[in-house]
Amino acid sequence: DVVLTQSPLSLPVTLGQAASISCRSSQSLVFIDGNAYLNWFQQRPGQSPRRLIYKVSNRDSGVPDRFSGSGSGTDFTLKISRVEAEDVGVYYCMQGTHWPPYTFGQGTKLEIK
Amino acid sequence: EVQLVESGGDLVQPGGSLRLSCAASGFSLSSYWMSWVRHAPGKGLEWVANIKQDGSEKNYMDSVKGRFTISRDNTKNSLYLQMNNLRADDTAVYFCVRDRGGGSYRTFDSWGQGTPVTVSS
C-alpha cells in the first residue's frame, strides 16, 4: 500500500502569514496516463471533509485562490498564501493513483497563533 | 446540488452488527463508483470500501474483509454498508463518498455529513 507522510503534523500560523504542508509518498504517484492523482482535503471542526485540490494543482470551484497545490512524483505541497481564520482545521493529502486501497496522510492540524 | 445523507449509526456491543445507509440526491448514483470512508476519534481519515457503478466490483480495506459488505440499490439511489462482528476499533464516524476512481479523476468529490458508530460494551 502507498504510505503518505505529511509534515508538519501541527501548524500554528499567524493570521495573514503563509503556510505550507508537505506530503511525501512511499512510491511515485504518476499513473500510466502521466497524471499524478494527489488530492488535498480540508476538514473544518465539526464538518465533513471538503476537497480543495485534485490532480496535484487543480483547485475546486469555490476554493479561494490563496490555496495552491504543487509537486510531482513523490513530493507534493499545499500552500496557503495568507491564512485566514476560516482556514483552521485539519488538512489531508490523499492518493488515487494506486487503489485499492486509497490512502490518506496522517493529517496536519492548522491553528491560529 | 449533490447531497449524500447517511443514517444507521448507533451504539453497538462488540460482536454486534449494524447496517449503514446513504441516500443520494442531485445526481444519478448509477453513474458513479461509491465509497465509505471513516474517521476514528483522534485519528485520520481511512478508506473502508468501494463499489462499482453496477455493483460488479467491490473492494475493502484489509481489516474489514469478511466482516463488512458494501452494496447499492441504484433504483433507490442508495448505498449501504453491512457491518458484522464489530470491534472496538471500528468506532468512527462513517462517511458516504462519491468516488471518481474509475475514470480520469481518481478522487473523492462529494462527502456526506457522516453517521457515528460506537462499538462498546
Tab-separated table of C-alpha atoms in Angstrom:
chain	number	residue	atom	x	y	z
A	1	ASP	CA	0.000	0.000	0.000
A	2	VAL	CA	1.099	3.584	-0.637
A	3	VAL	CA	2.090	5.431	2.528
A	4	LEU	CA	1.658	9.204	2.565
A	5	THR	CA	3.682	11.128	5.139
A	6	GLN	CA	2.615	14.679	5.953
A	7	SER	CA	4.661	17.335	7.698
A	8	PRO	CA	4.296	19.145	9.895
A	9	LEU	CA	1.502	17.461	11.834
A	10	SER	CA	0.798	20.663	13.740
A	11	LEU	CA	0.965	24.082	12.103
A	12	PRO	CA	0.452	27.225	14.193
A	13	VAL	CA	0.210	30.235	11.878
A	14	THR	CA	-0.277	33.961	12.378
A	15	LEU	CA	-3.244	35.462	10.539
A	16	GLY	CA	-2.162	36.830	7.190
A	17	GLN	CA	1.011	34.771	7.083
A	18	ALA	CA	1.753	31.983	4.605
A	19	ALA	CA	1.562	28.266	5.430
A	20	SER	CA	2.894	25.184	3.708
A	21	ILE	CA	2.162	21.471	4.166
A	22	SER	CA	4.277	18.706	2.682
A	23	CYS	CA	3.027	15.292	1.576
A	24	ARG	CA	5.568	12.639	0.636
A	25	SER	CA	4.622	9.329	-0.933
A	26	SER	CA	6.331	5.959	-0.482
A	27	GLN	CA	6.197	5.494	-4.255
A	28	SER	CA	5.637	7.595	-7.350
A	29	LEU	CA	2.058	8.770	-7.788
A	30	VAL	CA	2.373	9.088	-11.566
A	31	PHE	CA	-0.267	6.897	-13.214
A	32	ILE	CA	0.106	5.188	-16.602
A	33	ASP	CA	-1.668	8.169	-18.207
A	34	GLY	CA	1.060	10.531	-16.986
A	35	ASN	CA	-1.063	12.219	-14.315
A	36	ALA	CA	-0.430	12.196	-10.575
A	37	TYR	CA	-3.649	11.669	-8.646
A	38	LEU	CA	-2.849	13.546	-5.474
A	39	ASN	CA	-5.680	15.351	-3.696
A	40	TRP	CA	-5.922	17.736	-0.766
A	41	PHE	CA	-8.883	17.868	1.622
A	42	GLN	CA	-9.785	20.325	4.360
A	43	GLN	CA	-11.801	19.246	7.404
A	44	ARG	CA	-13.003	22.162	9.485
A	45	PRO	CA	-14.003	21.449	13.110
A	46	GLY	CA	-17.320	19.618	13.226
A	47	GLN	CA	-17.607	19.371	9.444
A	48	SER	CA	-17.170	16.768	6.745
A	49	PRO	CA	-14.013	16.819	4.650
A	50	ARG	CA	-14.090	19.075	1.617
A	51	ARG	CA	-11.862	18.675	-1.413
A	52	LEU	CA	-9.641	21.661	-2.163
A	53	ILE	CA	-7.261	20.356	-4.825
A	54	TYR	CA	-7.294	17.402	-7.236
A	55	LYS	CA	-4.637	16.102	-9.614
A	56	VAL	CA	-1.888	17.948	-7.714
A	57	SER	CA	-2.791	21.501	-8.619
A	58	ASN	CA	-6.410	21.800	-9.788
A	59	ARG	CA	-8.418	23.944	-7.400
A	60	ASP	CA	-12.064	23.079	-6.797
A	61	SER	CA	-14.819	25.555	-7.590
A	62	GLY	CA	-15.335	27.951	-4.701
A	63	VAL	CA	-11.901	27.362	-3.195
A	64	PRO	CA	-10.099	30.677	-2.623
A	65	ASP	CA	-7.095	31.279	-4.853
A	66	ARG	CA	-4.879	31.657	-1.783
A	67	PHE	CA	-4.815	27.829	-1.800
A	68	SER	CA	-2.436	26.214	-4.284
A	69	GLY	CA	-1.047	22.750	-4.862
A	70	SER	CA	2.206	21.710	-6.470
A	71	GLY	CA	4.621	18.830	-6.772
A	72	SER	CA	5.411	15.747	-8.774
A	73	GLY	CA	6.457	12.136	-8.405
A	74	THR	CA	6.630	11.559	-4.659
A	75	ASP	CA	6.755	15.098	-3.229
A	76	PHE	CA	3.748	17.390	-3.033
A	77	THR	CA	2.894	20.642	-1.278
A	78	LEU	CA	-0.212	22.572	-0.300
A	79	LYS	CA	0.359	26.286	0.186
A	80	ILE	CA	-1.889	28.898	1.717
A	81	SER	CA	-0.628	32.337	0.766
A	82	ARG	CA	-2.368	34.337	3.524
A	83	VAL	CA	-4.018	32.347	6.300
A	84	GLU	CA	-7.475	33.465	7.394
A	85	ALA	CA	-9.447	32.433	10.485
A	86	GLU	CA	-11.746	30.206	8.396
A	87	ASP	CA	-8.739	28.082	7.361
A	88	VAL	CA	-8.488	26.471	10.808
A	89	GLY	CA	-8.896	22.712	10.590
A	90	VAL	CA	-7.117	19.544	9.563
A	91	TYR	CA	-5.666	19.108	6.090
A	92	TYR	CA	-5.198	15.699	4.470
A	93	CYS	CA	-3.469	14.596	1.311
A	94	MET	CA	-4.898	11.507	-0.422
A	95	GLN	CA	-3.672	9.440	-3.341
A	96	GLY	CA	-5.920	7.953	-6.008
A	97	THR	CA	-3.200	6.573	-8.266
A	98	HIS	CA	-2.700	3.166	-6.670
A	99	TRP	CA	-6.025	1.901	-5.388
A	100	PRO	CA	-7.290	-0.186	-3.739
A	101	PRO	CA	-6.689	0.950	-1.153
A	102	TYR	CA	-6.987	4.710	-1.393
A	103	THR	CA	-4.686	6.124	1.287
A	104	PHE	CA	-4.551	9.369	3.231
A	105	GLY	CA	-1.780	11.212	5.011
A	106	GLN	CA	-1.993	11.469	8.809
A	107	GLY	CA	-3.418	14.975	8.667
A	108	THR	CA	-1.979	18.391	9.530
A	109	LYS	CA	-3.767	20.492	12.123
A	110	LEU	CA	-3.661	24.195	11.268
A	111	GLU	CA	-4.346	26.608	14.108
A	112	ILE	CA	-4.058	30.337	14.554
A	113	LYS	CA	-1.282	31.559	16.850
B	1	GLU	CA	-26.934	20.033	-5.826
B	2	VAL	CA	-25.226	16.798	-4.862
B	3	GLN	CA	-26.383	15.522	-1.472
B	4	LEU	CA	-25.354	12.418	0.445
B	5	VAL	CA	-27.211	11.661	3.666
B	6	GLU	CA	-26.039	8.814	5.885
B	7	SER	CA	-28.067	7.054	8.536
B	8	GLY	CA	-27.952	3.956	10.685
B	9	GLY	CA	-25.085	4.761	13.029
B	10	ASP	CA	-25.571	3.663	16.634
B	11	LEU	CA	-24.020	2.296	19.808
B	12	VAL	CA	-23.476	-1.449	19.441
B	13	GLN	CA	-21.748	-4.102	21.521
B	14	PRO	CA	-18.584	-5.841	20.340
B	15	GLY	CA	-19.516	-8.691	18.034
B	16	GLY	CA	-22.730	-6.966	17.016
B	17	SER	CA	-23.979	-5.847	13.616
B	18	LEU	CA	-25.100	-2.605	12.052
B	19	ARG	CA	-26.287	-1.514	8.614
B	20	LEU	CA	-25.462	1.952	7.383
B	21	SER	CA	-27.410	3.606	4.583
B	22	CYS	CA	-26.657	6.552	2.337
B	23	ALA	CA	-29.342	8.350	0.363
B	24	ALA	CA	-28.008	10.142	-2.701
B	25	SER	CA	-29.707	13.010	-4.495
B	26	GLY	CA	-28.840	15.624	-7.068
B	27	PHE	CA	-27.092	13.121	-9.339
B	28	SER	CA	-27.582	9.647	-10.748
B	29	LEU	CA	-25.999	7.157	-8.366
B	30	SER	CA	-25.773	4.570	-11.153
B	31	SER	CA	-23.126	6.639	-12.931
B	32	TYR	CA	-20.561	6.621	-10.123
B	33	TRP	CA	-18.378	4.418	-8.024
B	34	MET	CA	-19.160	4.996	-4.346
B	35	SER	CA	-17.027	4.633	-1.219
B	36	TRP	CA	-17.285	4.551	2.541
B	37	VAL	CA	-14.580	6.424	4.475
B	38	ARG	CA	-14.285	6.519	8.262
B	39	HIS	CA	-12.779	8.871	10.820
B	40	ALA	CA	-11.952	7.318	14.172
B	41	PRO	CA	-11.603	9.569	17.246
B	42	GLY	CA	-8.177	11.143	17.406
B	43	LYS	CA	-7.107	9.516	14.143
B	44	GLY	CA	-7.007	10.349	10.454
B	45	LEU	CA	-9.293	9.508	7.571
B	46	GLU	CA	-9.384	5.887	6.433
B	47	TRP	CA	-10.932	4.455	3.276
B	48	VAL	CA	-13.123	1.436	4.083
B	49	ALA	CA	-14.664	0.073	0.885
B	50	ASN	CA	-15.912	0.952	-2.562
B	51	ILE	CA	-18.289	-0.420	-5.180
B	52	LYS	CA	-18.521	-0.069	-8.941
B	53	GLN	CA	-21.484	1.532	-10.671
B	54	ASP	CA	-23.286	-1.757	-11.351
B	55	GLY	CA	-22.133	-3.499	-8.171
B	56	SER	CA	-19.960	-5.948	-10.108
B	57	GLU	CA	-16.734	-4.961	-8.342
B	58	LYS	CA	-16.183	-4.330	-4.653
B	59	ASN	CA	-13.004	-3.558	-2.728
B	60	TYR	CA	-12.310	-3.479	1.016
B	61	MET	CA	-9.562	-2.435	3.399
B	62	ASP	CA	-7.844	-5.455	4.884
B	63	SER	CA	-9.136	-5.093	8.435
B	64	VAL	CA	-12.820	-5.248	7.381
B	65	LYS	CA	-12.615	-8.015	4.763
B	66	GLY	CA	-15.002	-10.824	5.671
B	67	ARG	CA	-16.861	-8.632	8.189
B	68	PHE	CA	-18.198	-5.683	6.136
B	69	THR	CA	-20.220	-5.812	2.914
B	70	ILE	CA	-20.814	-2.835	0.662
B	71	SER	CA	-23.857	-2.831	-1.606
B	72	ARG	CA	-26.040	-0.465	-3.573
B	73	ASP	CA	-29.549	-0.134	-4.978
B	74	ASN	CA	-29.425	2.222	-7.917
B	75	THR	CA	-33.217	2.141	-8.280
B	76	LYS	CA	-33.422	3.689	-4.811
B	77	ASN	CA	-30.333	5.878	-5.259
B	78	SER	CA	-28.934	4.288	-2.114
B	79	LEU	CA	-25.632	2.913	-0.850
B	80	TYR	CA	-25.247	0.529	2.088
B	81	LEU	CA	-22.601	-0.856	4.421
B	82	GLN	CA	-23.429	-4.017	6.345
B	83	MET	CA	-21.050	-4.313	9.292
B	84	ASN	CA	-20.840	-7.613	11.176
B	85	ASN	CA	-18.676	-8.815	14.053
B	86	LEU	CA	-17.945	-5.237	15.028
B	87	ARG	CA	-14.866	-4.433	17.094
B	88	ALA	CA	-13.934	-1.501	19.290
B	89	ASP	CA	-11.509	-0.255	16.651
B	90	ASP	CA	-14.401	0.112	14.187
B	91	THR	CA	-15.637	3.041	16.289
B	92	ALA	CA	-15.688	6.045	13.961
B	93	VAL	CA	-17.796	8.466	12.006
B	94	TYR	CA	-18.593	6.817	8.672
B	95	PHE	CA	-18.865	8.983	5.571
B	96	CYS	CA	-20.577	8.138	2.302
B	97	VAL	CA	-18.417	9.490	-0.520
B	98	ARG	CA	-18.818	9.880	-4.265
B	99	ASP	CA	-15.830	8.089	-5.757
B	100	ARG	CA	-14.374	9.044	-9.155
B	101	GLY	CA	-11.998	6.121	-9.105
B	102	GLY	CA	-12.860	4.517	-12.383
B	103	GLY	CA	-12.198	7.464	-14.623
B	104	SER	CA	-9.600	10.117	-15.186
B	105	TYR	CA	-10.143	11.807	-11.841
B	106	ARG	CA	-9.412	9.084	-9.257
B	107	THR	CA	-10.648	11.225	-6.369
B	108	PHE	CA	-13.493	11.797	-3.918
B	109	ASP	CA	-15.572	14.802	-4.911
B	110	SER	CA	-18.566	14.809	-2.554
B	111	TRP	CA	-18.990	13.753	1.077
B	112	GLY	CA	-21.972	13.194	3.314
B	113	GLN	CA	-22.208	14.597	6.827
B	114	GLY	CA	-21.319	11.253	8.392
B	115	THR	CA	-23.007	8.865	10.802
B	116	PRO	CA	-21.362	7.852	14.103
B	117	VAL	CA	-20.741	4.224	15.024
B	118	THR	CA	-19.662	3.370	18.561
B	119	VAL	CA	-18.662	-0.172	19.461
B	120	SER	CA	-18.587	-0.610	23.212
B	121	SER	CA	-19.933	-2.831	25.956
